[in-house]
Amino acid sequence: MKISINQTQLYIEQNGSGPALLLIHGYPLNREMWRPQISTLSASFNVIAPDLRGHGDSDPSPGPYTMNMLADDCADMLRVFGIEEPVIVCGLSMGGYVAFAFQRKFPSKVAGLILAATRAGADSPEAQVNRDKAAALAVEKSINVVIEGMLPLILSPKTYEKRPQLVNKVENIMGQTSLEGIVGALMGMKLRPDSTPDLGQIDIPTLILHGADDQIIPLSESETMHASIPNSQLEIIPDAGHLPNLEQPQLFTPIVQEFIQSIYK
Ligand code: MLT
């Protein structure tokens, strides 16, 4: 359903009942990237999967979309759904950056954290320059040029070569992002703060997942987070790149399910 949050119409999909699980997608994706998890996990949990502003079926607004702004959107969505109790916050990549912001802003609303294919650090100066280049490319050429550049990197080399249907699916999901959404997210990620100093203070159960063949965020980023977050578990998903939940759902989803069940046992 579409609801008005901070003057923007945002799309949120809700399925199932039980403990609430908030799934925050990466860039430039949308809730569709969580389809295998929505299908399976909604049998046990109240799964809330939004499209962040400018992505999927959510309207764009002028950027930058700071991680704080996106975290506020998520908190407002939960409020609209009447969810008062702490939730499990699961974010992949940019969704992980939003999860860090959510945890910082609303610690009492988080029962557990799931950080997939993400990193705690801010952008390096070089990465910031690359954000500007990608935004300029999207504006001057088209979002398709940005998507075409990202597609071979977002999946593992093996997935990219051997699973054309999945490649097409990811390309289609990315193609549903608006130009304003792409630029707003790039500028918001460029501005995001370093979450590394917060890691030692995270005092809730945390599950970290990373594809062994991630070409966008190196596995070492998850290893660093695991070493710094006291109550954390690291799971490395073989034969997966930056989208381990889509490339290996049969491995990814049960790990998530068990983790959540261990919190509510
Ligand atoms: C994502 O997958 O959300 C982005 O690639 C993250 C990033 O560009 O830092």
CSV table of C-alpha atoms and ligand atoms in Angstrom, one decimal:
chain,number,residue,atom,x,y,z
A,1,MET,CA,0.0,0.0,0.0
A,2,LYS,CA,1.0,3.6,-0.6
A,3,ILE,CA,1.1,6.0,2.3
A,4,SER,CA,2.1,9.6,2.7
A,5,ILE,CA,5.2,10.0,4.8
A,6,ASN,CA,6.9,13.4,5.2
A,7,GLN,CA,4.9,14.7,2.2
A,8,THR,CA,6.0,11.9,-0.1
A,9,GLN,CA,3.9,8.9,-1.2
A,10,LEU,CA,5.9,5.8,-0.2
A,11,TYR,CA,5.1,2.1,-1.0
A,12,ILE,CA,5.2,-0.5,1.7
A,13,GLU,CA,4.4,-4.2,1.5
A,14,GLN,CA,3.3,-6.0,4.6
A,15,ASN,CA,2.9,-9.8,4.9
A,16,GLY,CA,2.4,-12.2,7.7
A,17,SER,CA,2.1,-11.9,11.5
A,18,GLY,CA,4.4,-12.4,14.5
A,19,PRO,CA,7.5,-10.5,15.5
A,20,ALA,CA,8.1,-7.6,13.1
A,21,LEU,CA,10.9,-7.8,10.6
A,22,LEU,CA,11.8,-4.6,8.6
A,23,LEU,CA,13.6,-5.4,5.3
A,24,ILE,CA,15.5,-2.4,3.9
A,25,HIS,CA,16.7,-2.8,0.4
A,26,GLY,CA,20.0,-1.6,-1.2
A,27,TYR,CA,20.7,0.9,-4.0
A,28,PRO,CA,19.4,1.1,-6.7
A,29,LEU,CA,16.9,-1.6,-5.9
A,30,ASN,CA,13.6,-2.0,-4.2
A,31,ARG,CA,11.5,-4.4,-2.1
A,32,GLU,CA,11.4,-6.8,-4.9
A,33,MET,CA,15.0,-7.8,-4.1
A,34,TRP,CA,13.6,-9.4,-0.9
A,35,ARG,CA,11.0,-11.6,-2.7
A,36,PRO,CA,12.5,-14.9,-1.6
A,37,GLN,CA,12.7,-13.7,2.0
A,38,ILE,CA,9.2,-12.2,2.0
A,39,SER,CA,7.7,-15.4,0.7
A,40,THR,CA,9.4,-17.7,3.3
A,41,LEU,CA,9.7,-15.5,6.3
A,42,SER,CA,6.1,-14.1,6.3
A,43,ALA,CA,5.0,-17.6,7.4
A,44,SER,CA,6.6,-16.8,10.8
A,45,PHE,CA,7.0,-13.0,11.0
A,46,ASN,CA,5.3,-9.7,10.3
A,47,VAL,CA,7.4,-8.7,7.3
A,48,ILE,CA,7.5,-5.1,6.4
A,49,ALA,CA,9.3,-4.3,3.1
A,50,PRO,CA,9.3,-0.7,2.0
A,51,ASP,CA,10.5,0.9,-1.2
A,52,LEU,CA,12.7,3.7,-0.1
A,53,ARG,CA,11.9,7.1,-1.6
A,54,GLY,CA,12.7,7.4,-5.3
A,55,HIS,CA,12.9,3.6,-5.6
A,56,GLY,CA,10.4,1.1,-6.9
A,57,ASP,CA,6.8,2.2,-6.4
A,58,SER,CA,7.7,5.0,-4.0
A,59,ASP,CA,7.6,8.6,-5.3
A,60,PRO,CA,10.9,10.5,-5.5
A,61,SER,CA,11.6,13.7,-3.6
A,62,PRO,CA,14.5,16.1,-4.1
A,63,GLY,CA,17.7,14.7,-2.6
A,64,PRO,CA,20.0,14.1,-1.0
A,65,TYR,CA,18.4,11.2,0.8
A,66,THR,CA,20.4,11.1,4.0
A,67,MET,CA,20.6,7.9,5.9
A,68,ASN,CA,18.8,9.7,8.8
A,69,MET,CA,16.0,10.8,6.4
A,70,LEU,CA,15.5,7.2,5.2
A,71,ALA,CA,15.6,5.9,8.8
A,72,ASP,CA,13.0,8.5,9.7
A,73,ASP,CA,10.8,7.2,6.8
A,74,CYS,CA,11.2,3.7,8.1
A,75,ALA,CA,10.2,4.7,11.7
A,76,ASP,CA,7.2,6.5,10.4
A,77,MET,CA,6.1,3.5,8.3
A,78,LEU,CA,6.3,1.3,11.4
A,79,ARG,CA,4.2,3.8,13.2
A,80,VAL,CA,1.6,3.8,10.5
A,81,PHE,CA,1.4,0.0,10.7
A,82,GLY,CA,0.9,0.3,14.5
A,83,ILE,CA,4.1,-1.4,15.3
A,84,GLU,CA,5.1,-0.2,18.8
A,85,GLU,CA,7.4,-3.0,19.9
A,86,PRO,CA,11.1,-3.3,19.0
A,87,VAL,CA,11.6,-4.8,15.5
A,88,ILE,CA,14.3,-6.8,13.8
A,89,VAL,CA,16.0,-4.4,11.3
A,90,CYS,CA,17.6,-6.1,8.3
A,91,GLY,CA,19.4,-3.9,5.8
A,92,LEU,CA,21.4,-4.9,2.7
A,93,SER,CA,24.2,-2.6,1.6
A,94,MET,CA,22.7,0.9,1.5
A,95,GLY,CA,19.9,-0.7,3.6
A,96,GLY,CA,22.6,-1.5,6.1
A,97,TYR,CA,23.7,2.2,6.2
A,98,VAL,CA,20.0,3.0,6.9
A,99,ALA,CA,19.9,0.3,9.6
A,100,PHE,CA,22.9,1.9,11.4
A,101,ALA,CA,21.1,5.3,11.3
A,102,PHE,CA,17.9,3.7,12.6
A,103,GLN,CA,19.8,2.0,15.4
A,104,ARG,CA,21.5,5.2,16.3
A,105,LYS,CA,18.3,7.3,16.3
A,106,PHE,CA,15.8,4.8,17.7
A,107,PRO,CA,17.8,2.2,19.8
A,108,SER,CA,14.8,1.3,21.8
A,109,LYS,CA,12.9,0.3,18.6
A,110,VAL,CA,15.5,-2.4,17.6
A,111,ALA,CA,15.4,-6.0,18.9
A,112,GLY,CA,18.0,-7.3,16.6
A,113,LEU,CA,20.1,-6.2,13.6
A,114,ILE,CA,20.8,-8.0,10.4
A,115,LEU,CA,23.6,-6.4,8.3
A,116,ALA,CA,24.0,-7.9,4.9
A,117,ALA,CA,26.6,-7.0,2.3
A,118,THR,CA,27.3,-3.7,4.0
A,119,ARG,CA,30.0,-1.7,5.7
A,120,ALA,CA,30.2,0.6,8.8
A,121,GLY,CA,32.7,3.1,7.3
A,122,ALA,CA,31.9,6.4,5.5
A,123,ASP,CA,32.8,7.0,1.9
A,124,SER,CA,36.5,7.6,1.2
A,125,PRO,CA,37.3,10.8,-0.7
A,126,GLU,CA,37.7,8.6,-3.8
A,127,ALA,CA,34.4,7.0,-3.3
A,128,GLN,CA,32.8,10.4,-2.9
A,129,VAL,CA,34.2,11.5,-6.3
A,130,ASN,CA,32.8,8.3,-7.8
A,131,ARG,CA,29.3,9.1,-6.4
A,132,ASP,CA,29.5,12.5,-8.2
A,133,LYS,CA,30.6,10.8,-11.4
A,134,ALA,CA,27.8,8.2,-11.2
A,135,ALA,CA,25.2,11.0,-10.6
A,136,ALA,CA,26.5,13.1,-13.5
A,137,LEU,CA,26.4,10.0,-15.8
A,138,ALA,CA,22.8,9.3,-14.8
A,139,VAL,CA,21.8,12.9,-15.4
A,140,GLU,CA,23.7,13.5,-18.6
A,141,LYS,CA,23.2,10.1,-20.2
A,142,SER,CA,20.6,7.9,-18.4
A,143,ILE,CA,20.1,5.7,-15.4
A,144,ASN,CA,20.6,2.7,-17.7
A,145,VAL,CA,24.3,3.6,-18.2
A,146,VAL,CA,24.7,3.5,-14.4
A,147,ILE,CA,22.8,0.2,-14.2
A,148,GLU,CA,24.8,-1.4,-17.0
A,149,GLY,CA,28.0,-0.5,-15.2
A,150,MET,CA,26.8,-1.9,-11.9
A,151,LEU,CA,25.2,-5.1,-13.1
A,152,PRO,CA,28.3,-7.2,-13.7
A,153,LEU,CA,29.6,-6.1,-10.3
A,154,ILE,CA,26.5,-6.5,-8.1
A,155,LEU,CA,26.3,-10.3,-8.7
A,156,SER,CA,29.2,-12.8,-8.3
A,157,PRO,CA,31.1,-13.4,-11.6
A,158,LYS,CA,29.6,-17.0,-11.6
A,159,THR,CA,26.0,-15.8,-11.1
A,160,TYR,CA,26.5,-13.1,-13.8
A,161,GLU,CA,27.9,-15.7,-16.3
A,162,LYS,CA,25.6,-18.7,-15.5
A,163,ARG,CA,22.3,-17.3,-14.4
A,164,PRO,CA,20.9,-15.0,-17.1
A,165,GLN,CA,17.4,-15.1,-15.6
A,166,LEU,CA,18.6,-13.7,-12.3
A,167,VAL,CA,20.7,-11.1,-14.1
A,168,ASN,CA,17.6,-10.0,-16.0
A,169,LYS,CA,15.6,-9.9,-12.8
A,170,VAL,CA,18.1,-7.7,-11.0
A,171,GLU,CA,18.4,-5.4,-14.1
A,172,ASN,CA,14.6,-5.0,-14.1
A,173,ILE,CA,14.5,-4.2,-10.4
A,174,MET,CA,17.2,-1.6,-10.9
A,175,GLY,CA,15.4,-0.1,-13.9
A,176,GLN,CA,12.4,0.7,-11.6
A,177,THR,CA,14.5,3.4,-9.8
A,178,SER,CA,13.8,7.0,-10.8
A,179,LEU,CA,16.6,9.3,-11.9
A,180,GLU,CA,15.8,11.5,-8.8
A,181,GLY,CA,16.0,8.4,-6.7
A,182,ILE,CA,19.4,7.4,-8.1
A,183,VAL,CA,20.9,10.8,-7.6
A,184,GLY,CA,19.2,11.3,-4.2
A,185,ALA,CA,20.6,8.0,-2.9
A,186,LEU,CA,24.1,8.6,-4.3
A,187,MET,CA,24.3,12.0,-2.6
A,188,GLY,CA,22.9,10.6,0.6
A,189,MET,CA,25.4,7.8,0.7
A,190,LYS,CA,28.2,10.2,0.0
A,191,LEU,CA,27.2,12.3,3.0
A,192,ARG,CA,26.8,9.3,5.4
A,193,PRO,CA,28.7,9.4,8.7
A,194,ASP,CA,31.2,6.8,9.8
A,195,SER,CA,29.3,4.2,11.9
A,196,THR,CA,32.6,2.5,13.0
A,197,PRO,CA,32.7,4.3,16.4
A,198,ASP,CA,29.2,3.0,17.2
A,199,LEU,CA,30.0,-0.7,16.7
A,200,GLY,CA,31.3,-1.4,20.2
A,201,GLN,CA,28.1,0.0,21.7
A,202,ILE,CA,25.7,-2.1,19.7
A,203,ASP,CA,24.3,-4.3,22.5
A,204,ILE,CA,21.6,-6.3,20.7
A,205,PRO,CA,22.0,-9.6,18.8
A,206,THR,CA,23.5,-8.8,15.4
A,207,LEU,CA,23.7,-11.1,12.4
A,208,ILE,CA,26.2,-10.2,9.7
A,209,LEU,CA,26.0,-11.9,6.3
A,210,HIS,CA,28.3,-11.4,3.3
A,211,GLY,CA,28.7,-13.1,-0.1
A,212,ALA,CA,32.1,-14.7,-0.4
A,213,ASP,CA,32.5,-13.2,-3.9
A,214,ASP,CA,31.1,-9.7,-3.3
A,215,GLN,CA,32.8,-7.3,-5.7
A,216,ILE,CA,31.2,-4.1,-4.4
A,217,ILE,CA,31.9,-4.3,-0.6
A,218,PRO,CA,34.8,-6.6,0.4
A,219,LEU,CA,34.2,-9.4,2.9
A,220,SER,CA,36.8,-7.8,5.2
A,221,GLU,CA,34.3,-5.1,6.0
A,222,SER,CA,32.0,-7.7,7.5
A,223,GLU,CA,34.9,-9.3,9.4
A,224,THR,CA,35.8,-5.9,10.9
A,225,MET,CA,32.1,-5.4,12.0
A,226,HIS,CA,32.0,-8.8,13.5
A,227,ALA,CA,35.2,-8.2,15.5
A,228,SER,CA,33.8,-4.9,16.8
A,229,ILE,CA,30.1,-5.7,17.5
A,230,PRO,CA,30.1,-7.7,20.8
A,231,ASN,CA,27.1,-10.0,20.3
A,232,SER,CA,27.5,-10.7,16.6
A,233,GLN,CA,27.5,-13.7,14.4
A,234,LEU,CA,29.2,-13.7,10.9
A,235,GLU,CA,27.9,-15.9,8.1
A,236,ILE,CA,29.7,-16.1,4.8
A,237,ILE,CA,27.5,-17.2,1.9
A,238,PRO,CA,29.5,-19.2,-0.7
A,239,ASP,CA,28.9,-18.6,-4.5
A,240,ALA,CA,27.3,-15.2,-3.9
A,241,GLY,CA,28.2,-11.7,-4.7
A,242,HIS,CA,26.7,-8.4,-3.4
A,243,LEU,CA,23.1,-9.9,-3.3
A,244,PRO,CA,23.5,-13.1,-1.3
A,245,ASN,CA,19.8,-13.1,-0.4
A,246,LEU,CA,18.9,-13.4,-4.1
A,247,GLU,CA,21.9,-15.5,-5.3
A,248,GLN,CA,21.6,-18.1,-2.5
A,249,PRO,CA,18.2,-17.7,-0.9
A,250,GLN,CA,18.2,-21.3,0.3
A,251,LEU,CA,21.3,-20.5,2.4
A,252,PHE,CA,20.5,-16.9,3.3
A,253,THR,CA,16.9,-17.2,4.4
A,254,PRO,CA,17.2,-20.1,7.0
A,255,ILE,CA,20.1,-18.3,8.7
A,256,VAL,CA,17.9,-15.2,9.1
A,257,GLN,CA,15.0,-17.3,10.2
A,258,GLU,CA,17.1,-19.1,12.9
A,259,PHE,CA,18.6,-15.8,14.1
A,260,ILE,CA,15.2,-14.2,14.6
A,261,GLN,CA,13.8,-17.3,16.3
A,262,SER,CA,16.7,-17.3,18.7
A,263,ILE,CA,15.8,-13.8,19.7
A,264,TYR,CA,12.1,-14.6,20.4
A,265,LYS,CA,12.6,-18.1,21.8
B,1,MLT,C1,24.2,-0.8,-2.5
B,1,MLT,O1,24.2,-1.9,-3.0
B,1,MLT,O2,23.3,-0.4,-1.7
B,1,MLT,C2,25.3,0.2,-2.9
B,1,MLT,O3,26.1,-0.4,-3.8
B,1,MLT,C3,26.1,0.6,-1.7
B,1,MLT,C4,27.1,1.6,-2.0
B,1,MLT,O4,27.2,2.0,-3.2
B,1,MLT,O5,27.9,2.0,-1.1
